[in-house]
């Protein structure tokens, strides 16, 4: 759309008070619309006189472009004796319908108690420190794994699990869930369950006198402090490699998918078979580097920024576009099918964690689409663009 037309439409859509003037919007739209029935019916379709070179999009035809940025680390933390957790769900971040996220911090010796999620699977990336997870599946089989920075875990929806810090340094990690409505503050926790269950039932269940349950916590402990668990004392009992809940994202060569301007490590269900409903990765962008224009075919995309400054340009169809800048602690949400690109606009590397709510990772790059299209089609699409420019676009 030309600068003049953008100015015209902007003036048409705003009244003197800054409010939308629906009459002026309708008048602008009418300029680009024919009369009802023009063009014929059924088989009796006929040409119409040529319209403008660039189509007008009535803002009432599509929804407003949503905000796709939220400060996860600027949100209020839930704090207990052993650490804290901050979350971004659809309740705080309305666009994030498919994915919710959490930043969790555990003090040495602390544990995120035994719990499960009824509506979402859990994917995690360890940022710093070491931790151990214990998980149980419906067959009764359990796995114990120890994690270092750059490692991932994945727990299927409904599978019981816990997380404990190992060693004398804190551990923190990013959690991502394949349901935007999931709240980390509303999980099914073991202390909460024991607290609300009649002691007579607990006694029968565990074969213990009912009065022993008087000593149990009154309510949910959530993240509980405790003695430091030294690395040498941390058990490990992994499952077979093809089914384990652990993946070494930064060390497994299968994850490498580097590109000009940055590095990318990705784990899909192909590299990490346990991760059936989510894919996830770690990307770095050099100063000035760009993750080119593309869209995700089968999943929503979620970002958490660890370092640097990035600019994300989002395309939402219908003439809609929005640009936002992201820094440490921010999250972005890209709805499935929305075009987008990410550029490092700072002076240091951008580091970011990304997740998708599908075990299969599928995307299409705009430049590859242009390269595969016939020149005559591109000339038709980009009327007035010199052939020299189109030739260079096809060679990039």
Short mmCIF file of C-alpha atoms in Angstrom, two decimals:
data_model
loop_
_atom_site.label_atom_id
_atom_site.label_comp_id
_atom_site.label_asym_id
_atom_site.label_seq_id
_atom_site.Cartn_x
_atom_site.Cartn_y
_atom_site.Cartn_z
CA UNK A 1 0.00 0.00 0.00
CA UNK A 2 1.40 3.43 -0.96
CA UNK A 3 2.26 6.10 1.59
CA UNK A 4 -0.52 8.33 0.26
CA UNK A 5 -3.13 5.61 0.63
CA UNK A 6 -1.97 4.71 4.12
CA UNK A 7 -2.31 8.37 5.04
CA UNK A 8 -5.75 8.55 3.49
CA UNK A 9 -6.99 5.44 5.30
CA UNK A 10 -5.51 6.60 8.58
CA UNK A 11 -7.27 9.95 8.22
CA UNK A 12 -10.50 8.24 7.22
CA UNK A 13 -10.46 5.96 10.24
CA UNK A 14 -9.83 8.68 12.84
CA UNK A 15 -12.16 11.43 13.84
CA UNK A 16 -11.16 14.73 15.42
CA UNK A 17 -11.34 13.14 18.86
CA UNK A 18 -9.10 10.23 17.87
CA UNK A 19 -12.05 7.81 17.97
CA UNK A 20 -12.94 5.61 14.98
CA UNK A 21 -15.50 7.32 12.76
CA UNK A 22 -17.46 4.47 11.26
CA UNK A 23 -19.02 6.61 8.57
CA UNK A 24 -15.61 7.67 7.23
CA UNK A 25 -14.38 4.06 7.36
CA UNK A 26 -17.41 2.95 5.36
CA UNK A 27 -16.82 5.73 2.83
CA UNK A 28 -13.22 4.62 2.43
CA UNK A 29 -14.32 1.03 1.92
CA UNK A 30 -16.99 2.03 -0.63
CA UNK A 31 -14.29 3.55 -2.82
CA UNK A 32 -12.93 0.05 -3.37
CA UNK A 33 -16.24 -1.82 -3.61
CA UNK A 34 -18.61 -2.39 -6.54
CA UNK A 35 -22.42 -2.57 -6.27
CA UNK A 36 -24.10 -5.71 -4.87
CA UNK A 37 -24.49 -8.31 -7.63
CA UNK A 38 -21.92 -6.78 -9.97
CA UNK A 39 -19.93 -9.48 -11.73
CA UNK A 40 -22.89 -11.76 -12.39
CA UNK A 41 -24.22 -14.95 -10.80
CA UNK A 42 -23.37 -18.64 -11.20
CA UNK A 43 -22.13 -19.45 -14.71
CA UNK A 44 -22.96 -15.96 -15.86
CA UNK A 45 -19.83 -14.40 -14.40
CA UNK A 46 -18.44 -11.39 -16.30
CA UNK A 47 -15.43 -9.08 -15.89
CA UNK A 48 -15.72 -5.86 -13.95
CA UNK A 49 -13.86 -2.64 -14.69
CA UNK A 50 -10.34 -2.70 -13.22
CA UNK A 51 -10.06 -1.52 -9.64
CA UNK A 52 -7.11 -0.05 -7.83
CA UNK A 53 -3.70 -1.71 -8.00
CA UNK A 54 -3.66 -2.39 -4.26
CA UNK A 55 -6.73 -3.76 -2.49
CA UNK A 56 -8.20 -2.04 0.54
CA UNK A 57 -8.84 -4.06 3.70
CA UNK A 58 -11.84 -2.98 5.72
CA UNK A 59 -10.74 -3.06 9.39
CA UNK A 60 -14.16 -4.50 10.26
CA UNK A 61 -13.51 -7.58 8.12
CA UNK A 62 -10.80 -8.96 10.43
CA UNK A 63 -10.12 -8.73 14.15
CA UNK A 64 -7.70 -6.20 15.57
CA UNK A 65 -4.06 -7.23 15.56
CA UNK A 66 -3.44 -8.61 19.06
CA UNK A 67 -0.59 -7.75 21.39
CA UNK A 68 1.91 -10.59 21.20
CA UNK A 69 4.39 -9.48 23.89
CA UNK A 70 4.28 -10.09 27.65
CA UNK A 71 6.87 -9.64 30.41
CA UNK A 72 6.96 -13.05 32.06
CA UNK A 73 9.66 -11.99 34.50
CA UNK A 74 7.82 -8.74 35.18
CA UNK A 75 4.87 -10.76 36.47
CA UNK A 76 4.27 -11.45 40.18
CA UNK A 77 6.07 -14.56 41.43
CA UNK A 78 4.50 -17.24 43.62
CA UNK A 79 7.00 -17.60 46.49
CA UNK A 80 7.41 -20.40 49.03
CA UNK A 81 10.27 -21.54 51.28
CA UNK A 82 12.26 -23.20 48.50
CA UNK A 83 11.93 -20.83 45.57
CA UNK A 84 9.52 -19.10 43.24
CA UNK A 85 7.62 -19.36 39.97
CA UNK A 86 6.26 -16.77 37.52
CA UNK A 87 3.75 -17.65 34.82
CA UNK A 88 2.23 -16.38 31.59
CA UNK A 89 -1.12 -17.96 30.74
CA UNK A 90 -4.00 -16.91 28.53
CA UNK A 91 -5.45 -15.14 31.59
CA UNK A 92 -2.58 -12.63 31.72
CA UNK A 93 -1.61 -12.85 28.03
CA UNK A 94 -4.83 -13.28 26.02
CA UNK A 95 -3.27 -14.16 22.66
CA UNK A 96 -1.44 -17.16 24.20
CA UNK A 97 -4.25 -19.67 23.76
CA UNK A 98 -2.15 -22.68 22.79
CA UNK A 99 0.87 -22.39 25.07
CA UNK A 100 1.49 -21.27 28.66
CA UNK A 101 4.92 -20.66 30.19
CA UNK A 102 6.62 -20.56 33.58
CA UNK A 103 10.01 -19.42 34.89
CA UNK A 104 10.85 -21.45 38.03
CA UNK A 105 13.69 -20.97 40.51
CA UNK A 106 14.73 -23.59 43.10
CA UNK A 107 17.10 -22.98 46.00
CA UNK A 108 19.71 -25.69 46.76
CA UNK A 109 17.95 -28.67 48.30
CA UNK A 110 14.48 -27.41 47.38
CA UNK A 111 11.96 -29.50 45.47
CA UNK A 112 8.89 -28.84 43.39
CA UNK A 113 6.70 -31.41 45.04
CA UNK A 114 5.11 -34.50 43.44
CA UNK A 115 2.27 -33.35 41.21
CA UNK A 116 0.58 -33.77 37.83
CA UNK A 117 -1.25 -31.68 35.23
CA UNK A 118 -4.72 -32.66 34.08
CA UNK A 119 -4.85 -30.54 30.92
CA UNK A 120 -1.31 -30.08 29.62
CA UNK A 121 2.01 -31.73 28.91
CA UNK A 122 5.19 -30.11 30.26
CA UNK A 123 8.36 -29.22 28.33
CA UNK A 124 11.40 -27.72 30.09
CA UNK A 125 14.77 -26.14 29.33
CA UNK A 126 17.35 -25.89 32.14
CA UNK A 127 18.96 -22.43 32.18
CA UNK A 128 21.37 -22.71 35.11
CA UNK A 129 22.18 -25.15 37.90
CA UNK A 130 21.39 -28.83 38.19
CA UNK A 131 18.20 -30.67 39.07
CA UNK A 132 16.64 -34.10 39.21
CA UNK A 133 13.22 -35.23 38.02
CA UNK A 134 11.22 -38.29 39.01
CA UNK A 135 8.29 -39.30 36.78
CA UNK A 136 5.74 -42.12 36.86
CA UNK A 137 3.50 -43.25 34.00
CA UNK A 138 0.18 -45.17 34.05
CA UNK A 139 1.98 -48.52 33.83
CA UNK A 140 3.62 -47.82 37.19
CA UNK A 141 7.09 -47.49 35.66
CA UNK A 142 9.18 -44.60 37.00
CA UNK A 143 12.27 -42.81 35.72
CA UNK A 144 14.84 -40.69 37.56
CA UNK A 145 17.01 -38.29 35.54
CA UNK A 146 19.61 -35.64 36.43
CA UNK A 147 19.84 -32.45 34.35
CA UNK A 148 22.40 -29.76 33.56
CA UNK A 149 22.12 -26.44 31.69
CA UNK A 150 20.92 -26.96 28.13
CA UNK A 151 19.05 -30.20 28.88
CA UNK A 152 15.33 -30.74 28.22
CA UNK A 153 12.60 -32.83 29.76
CA UNK A 154 9.10 -33.67 28.64
CA UNK A 155 6.26 -35.09 30.72
CA UNK A 156 3.04 -36.24 29.08
CA UNK A 157 -0.28 -34.86 30.27
CA UNK A 158 -1.38 -36.52 33.51
CA UNK A 159 1.94 -38.22 34.29
CA UNK A 160 3.12 -37.66 37.87
CA UNK A 161 6.47 -35.91 38.36
CA UNK A 162 8.65 -33.83 40.68
CA UNK A 163 11.75 -31.63 40.38
CA UNK A 164 14.56 -31.18 42.94
CA UNK A 165 17.65 -28.96 42.90
CA UNK A 166 20.97 -30.86 43.05
CA UNK A 167 24.18 -29.44 44.51
CA UNK A 168 24.96 -26.21 46.33
CA UNK A 169 23.89 -23.79 43.58
CA UNK A 170 20.34 -22.73 42.69
CA UNK A 171 18.65 -24.12 39.60
CA UNK A 172 16.21 -22.35 37.33
CA UNK A 173 14.45 -23.39 34.15
CA UNK A 174 11.74 -22.49 31.70
CA UNK A 175 8.59 -24.62 31.59
CA UNK A 176 6.24 -24.60 28.63
CA UNK A 177 2.79 -26.25 28.45
CA UNK A 178 0.70 -27.17 25.41
CA UNK A 179 -2.43 -25.44 26.71
CA UNK A 180 -2.61 -21.68 27.23
CA UNK A 181 -5.21 -22.10 29.97
CA UNK A 182 -2.89 -24.20 32.12
CA UNK A 183 -1.79 -22.51 35.36
CA UNK A 184 1.24 -23.73 37.27
CA UNK A 185 -0.49 -22.34 40.34
CA UNK A 186 -3.32 -24.86 40.00
CA UNK A 187 -1.59 -28.23 39.66
CA UNK A 188 -2.64 -31.45 41.37
CA UNK A 189 -0.11 -31.59 44.24
CA UNK A 190 0.44 -34.46 46.65
CA UNK A 191 0.48 -32.36 49.85
CA UNK A 192 -2.72 -30.62 48.84
CA UNK A 193 -4.41 -33.98 48.17
CA UNK A 194 -3.33 -35.51 51.47
CA UNK A 195 -4.46 -32.42 53.36
CA UNK A 196 -8.05 -32.50 52.05
CA UNK A 197 -8.56 -36.28 52.24
CA UNK A 198 -10.17 -37.79 55.37
CA UNK A 199 -7.54 -39.31 57.66
CA UNK A 200 -9.52 -42.56 57.84
CA UNK A 201 -9.09 -43.01 54.10
CA UNK A 202 -5.41 -42.15 54.26
CA UNK A 203 -4.92 -44.70 57.05
CA UNK A 204 -6.58 -47.43 54.98
CA UNK A 205 -4.69 -46.43 51.85
CA UNK A 206 -1.19 -46.51 53.42
CA UNK A 207 -1.78 -49.01 56.23
CA UNK A 208 -0.88 -46.48 58.92
CA UNK A 209 -2.62 -45.17 62.07
CA UNK A 210 -4.69 -42.14 61.15
CA UNK A 211 -3.08 -39.90 63.78
CA UNK A 212 0.29 -39.99 61.96
CA UNK A 213 -1.25 -37.72 59.32
CA UNK A 214 -1.55 -34.91 61.87
CA UNK A 215 2.11 -34.17 61.18
CA UNK A 216 1.63 -33.70 57.42
CA UNK A 217 1.64 -30.16 55.89
CA UNK A 218 -1.57 -28.19 56.15
CA UNK A 219 -2.06 -27.21 52.53
CA UNK A 220 0.11 -27.31 49.40
CA UNK A 221 3.86 -26.90 49.97
CA UNK A 222 4.43 -26.31 46.21
CA UNK A 223 8.20 -25.57 46.35
CA UNK A 224 9.62 -26.87 49.62
CA UNK A 225 13.06 -26.05 51.08
CA UNK A 226 15.23 -28.91 52.33
CA UNK A 227 18.75 -30.23 52.96
CA UNK A 228 21.20 -29.87 50.08
CA UNK A 229 21.29 -32.96 47.86
CA UNK A 230 24.89 -33.49 46.79
CA UNK A 231 25.50 -34.68 43.24
CA UNK A 232 27.14 -37.88 44.48
CA UNK A 233 23.98 -38.77 46.38
CA UNK A 234 21.56 -38.07 43.53
CA UNK A 235 20.17 -41.34 42.18
CA UNK A 236 19.71 -41.84 38.45
CA UNK A 237 17.61 -44.52 36.82
CA UNK A 238 16.98 -43.59 33.16
CA UNK A 239 14.68 -45.41 30.76
CA UNK A 240 15.77 -46.73 27.36
CA UNK A 241 17.05 -43.94 25.15
CA UNK A 242 14.12 -43.99 22.73
CA UNK A 243 11.56 -43.42 25.49
CA UNK A 244 13.47 -41.40 28.09
CA UNK A 245 12.08 -38.09 29.34
CA UNK A 246 15.50 -36.43 28.96
CA UNK A 247 17.17 -34.87 25.91
CA UNK A 248 20.56 -33.11 25.78
CA UNK A 249 19.61 -30.28 23.45
CA UNK A 250 22.95 -28.44 23.41
CA UNK A 251 25.07 -31.59 23.19
CA UNK A 252 23.18 -33.89 20.83
CA UNK A 253 24.40 -33.38 17.22
CA UNK A 254 20.98 -34.37 15.87
CA UNK A 255 19.58 -31.08 17.22
CA UNK A 256 21.84 -28.75 15.18
CA UNK A 257 20.06 -26.66 12.51
CA UNK A 258 22.29 -23.60 12.16
CA UNK A 259 21.61 -20.78 9.68
CA UNK A 260 23.24 -17.59 8.42
CA UNK A 261 23.20 -15.09 11.25
CA UNK A 262 22.77 -17.50 14.12
CA UNK A 263 22.59 -20.97 15.59
CA UNK A 264 19.56 -23.15 16.26
CA UNK A 265 19.17 -26.34 18.29
CA UNK A 266 15.83 -28.10 17.88
CA UNK A 267 14.25 -31.21 19.39
CA UNK A 268 11.11 -32.55 17.73
CA UNK A 269 9.48 -35.93 18.24
CA UNK A 270 11.97 -37.26 15.68
CA UNK A 271 15.00 -36.38 17.82
CA UNK A 272 13.22 -36.71 21.18
CA UNK A 273 10.57 -39.46 20.79
CA UNK A 274 9.00 -38.92 24.22
CA UNK A 275 8.05 -35.35 23.26
CA UNK A 276 4.94 -36.30 21.31
CA UNK A 277 2.94 -33.07 21.60
CA UNK A 278 5.65 -30.40 21.73
CA UNK A 279 8.81 -29.33 19.94
CA UNK A 280 11.35 -26.95 21.43
CA UNK A 281 14.64 -25.30 20.76
CA UNK A 282 17.32 -22.78 21.64
CA UNK A 283 18.30 -20.04 19.18
CA UNK A 284 21.05 -17.44 19.14
CA UNK A 285 21.15 -14.45 16.78
CA UNK A 286 24.31 -12.46 16.17
CA UNK A 287 24.08 -8.64 16.20
CA UNK A 288 22.25 -7.66 13.02
CA UNK A 289 21.33 -11.29 12.36
CA UNK A 290 17.84 -12.31 11.31
CA UNK A 291 15.63 -15.36 11.39
CA UNK A 292 14.02 -14.75 8.01
CA UNK A 293 10.33 -14.27 7.26
CA UNK A 294 8.46 -17.56 7.67
CA UNK A 295 5.33 -19.11 9.12
CA UNK A 296 4.53 -22.25 11.12
CA UNK A 297 2.18 -24.64 9.38
CA UNK A 298 0.96 -26.80 12.24
CA UNK A 299 1.70 -25.13 15.58
CA UNK A 300 1.68 -21.99 17.69
CA UNK A 301 5.11 -20.61 18.60
CA UNK A 302 6.26 -19.28 21.99
CA UNK A 303 9.51 -17.43 22.81
CA UNK A 304 11.31 -16.66 26.07
CA UNK A 305 14.21 -14.21 25.79
CA UNK A 306 17.30 -14.88 27.90
CA UNK A 307 19.64 -12.21 26.60
CA UNK A 308 19.96 -9.35 24.11
CA UNK A 309 17.43 -7.21 22.25
CA UNK A 310 15.30 -8.59 19.42
CA UNK A 311 12.64 -7.14 17.20
CA UNK A 312 9.79 -9.37 16.04
CA UNK A 313 7.62 -8.38 13.08
CA UNK A 314 4.28 -10.18 12.98
CA UNK A 315 1.97 -10.44 9.95
CA UNK A 316 -1.67 -11.31 10.59
CA UNK A 317 -3.30 -11.05 7.12
CA UNK A 318 -5.89 -8.48 6.10
CA UNK A 319 -3.37 -5.65 6.01
CA UNK A 320 -2.44 -6.25 9.65
CA UNK A 321 1.09 -6.11 10.95
CA UNK A 322 2.70 -5.34 14.29
CA UNK A 323 6.29 -4.93 15.45
CA UNK A 324 7.54 -5.27 19.04
CA UNK A 325 10.93 -5.28 20.74
CA UNK A 326 11.87 -7.98 23.24
CA UNK A 327 14.48 -8.22 25.96
CA UNK A 328 15.43 -10.55 28.82
CA UNK A 329 12.39 -11.98 30.61
CA UNK A 330 9.93 -11.19 27.80
CA UNK A 331 7.82 -13.76 26.01
CA UNK A 332 6.33 -13.68 22.52
CA UNK A 333 3.44 -15.70 21.14
CA UNK A 334 3.02 -16.29 17.40
CA UNK A 335 -0.34 -17.82 16.44
CA UNK A 336 -0.23 -20.70 13.98
CA UNK A 337 -0.04 -19.49 10.41
CA UNK A 338 0.98 -15.91 11.24
CA UNK A 339 4.03 -14.73 9.28
CA UNK A 340 6.94 -13.47 11.34
CA UNK A 341 10.64 -12.67 11.45
CA UNK A 342 13.10 -12.06 14.29
CA UNK A 343 16.06 -9.66 14.13
CA UNK A 344 18.81 -8.89 16.61
CA UNK A 345 18.67 -5.10 17.07
CA UNK A 346 21.21 -4.94 19.91
CA UNK A 347 24.97 -5.12 20.33
CA UNK A 348 25.20 -8.58 21.90
CA UNK A 349 23.93 -12.00 20.92
CA UNK A 350 20.23 -12.67 21.36
CA UNK A 351 19.54 -15.92 23.22
CA UNK A 352 16.03 -17.31 23.22
CA UNK A 353 14.09 -20.45 24.06
CA UNK A 354 11.32 -21.44 21.64
CA UNK A 355 8.53 -24.01 21.88
CA UNK A 356 5.76 -25.21 19.58
CA UNK A 357 2.60 -27.10 20.57
CA UNK A 358 3.17 -29.96 18.12
CA UNK A 359 5.71 -32.76 18.21
CA UNK A 360 6.24 -32.35 14.47
CA UNK A 361 7.97 -29.08 13.53
CA UNK A 362 6.83 -27.60 10.21
CA UNK A 363 7.56 -24.15 8.76
CA UNK A 364 7.82 -22.43 5.39
CA UNK A 365 10.34 -19.68 4.57
CA UNK A 366 9.18 -16.81 2.37
CA UNK A 367 12.44 -16.55 0.42
CA UNK A 368 12.28 -20.24 -0.52
CA UNK A 369 8.73 -19.75 -1.79
CA UNK A 370 9.85 -16.79 -3.90
CA UNK A 371 12.80 -18.79 -5.27
CA UNK A 372 10.55 -21.66 -6.34
CA UNK A 373 7.99 -19.42 -8.08
CA UNK A 374 8.12 -18.69 -11.85
CA UNK A 375 9.47 -15.28 -12.77
CA UNK A 376 6.27 -14.37 -14.65
CA UNK A 377 4.23 -15.05 -11.52
CA UNK A 378 6.48 -12.84 -9.43
CA UNK A 379 6.27 -10.08 -12.05
CA UNK A 380 2.49 -10.31 -11.88
CA UNK A 381 2.39 -10.31 -8.06
CA UNK A 382 4.89 -7.45 -7.69
CA UNK A 383 3.67 -5.18 -10.47
CA UNK A 384 6.10 -2.34 -11.16
CA UNK A 385 9.07 -3.98 -9.45
CA UNK A 386 12.12 -4.04 -11.78
CA UNK A 387 13.14 -7.44 -13.16
CA UNK A 388 16.62 -6.92 -11.70
CA UNK A 389 15.14 -6.78 -8.20
CA UNK A 390 13.07 -9.91 -8.74
CA UNK A 391 16.12 -11.74 -10.08
CA UNK A 392 18.05 -10.91 -6.92
CA UNK A 393 15.12 -12.08 -4.77
CA UNK A 394 15.14 -15.44 -6.54
CA UNK A 395 18.88 -15.84 -5.92
CA UNK A 396 18.95 -15.11 -2.17
#
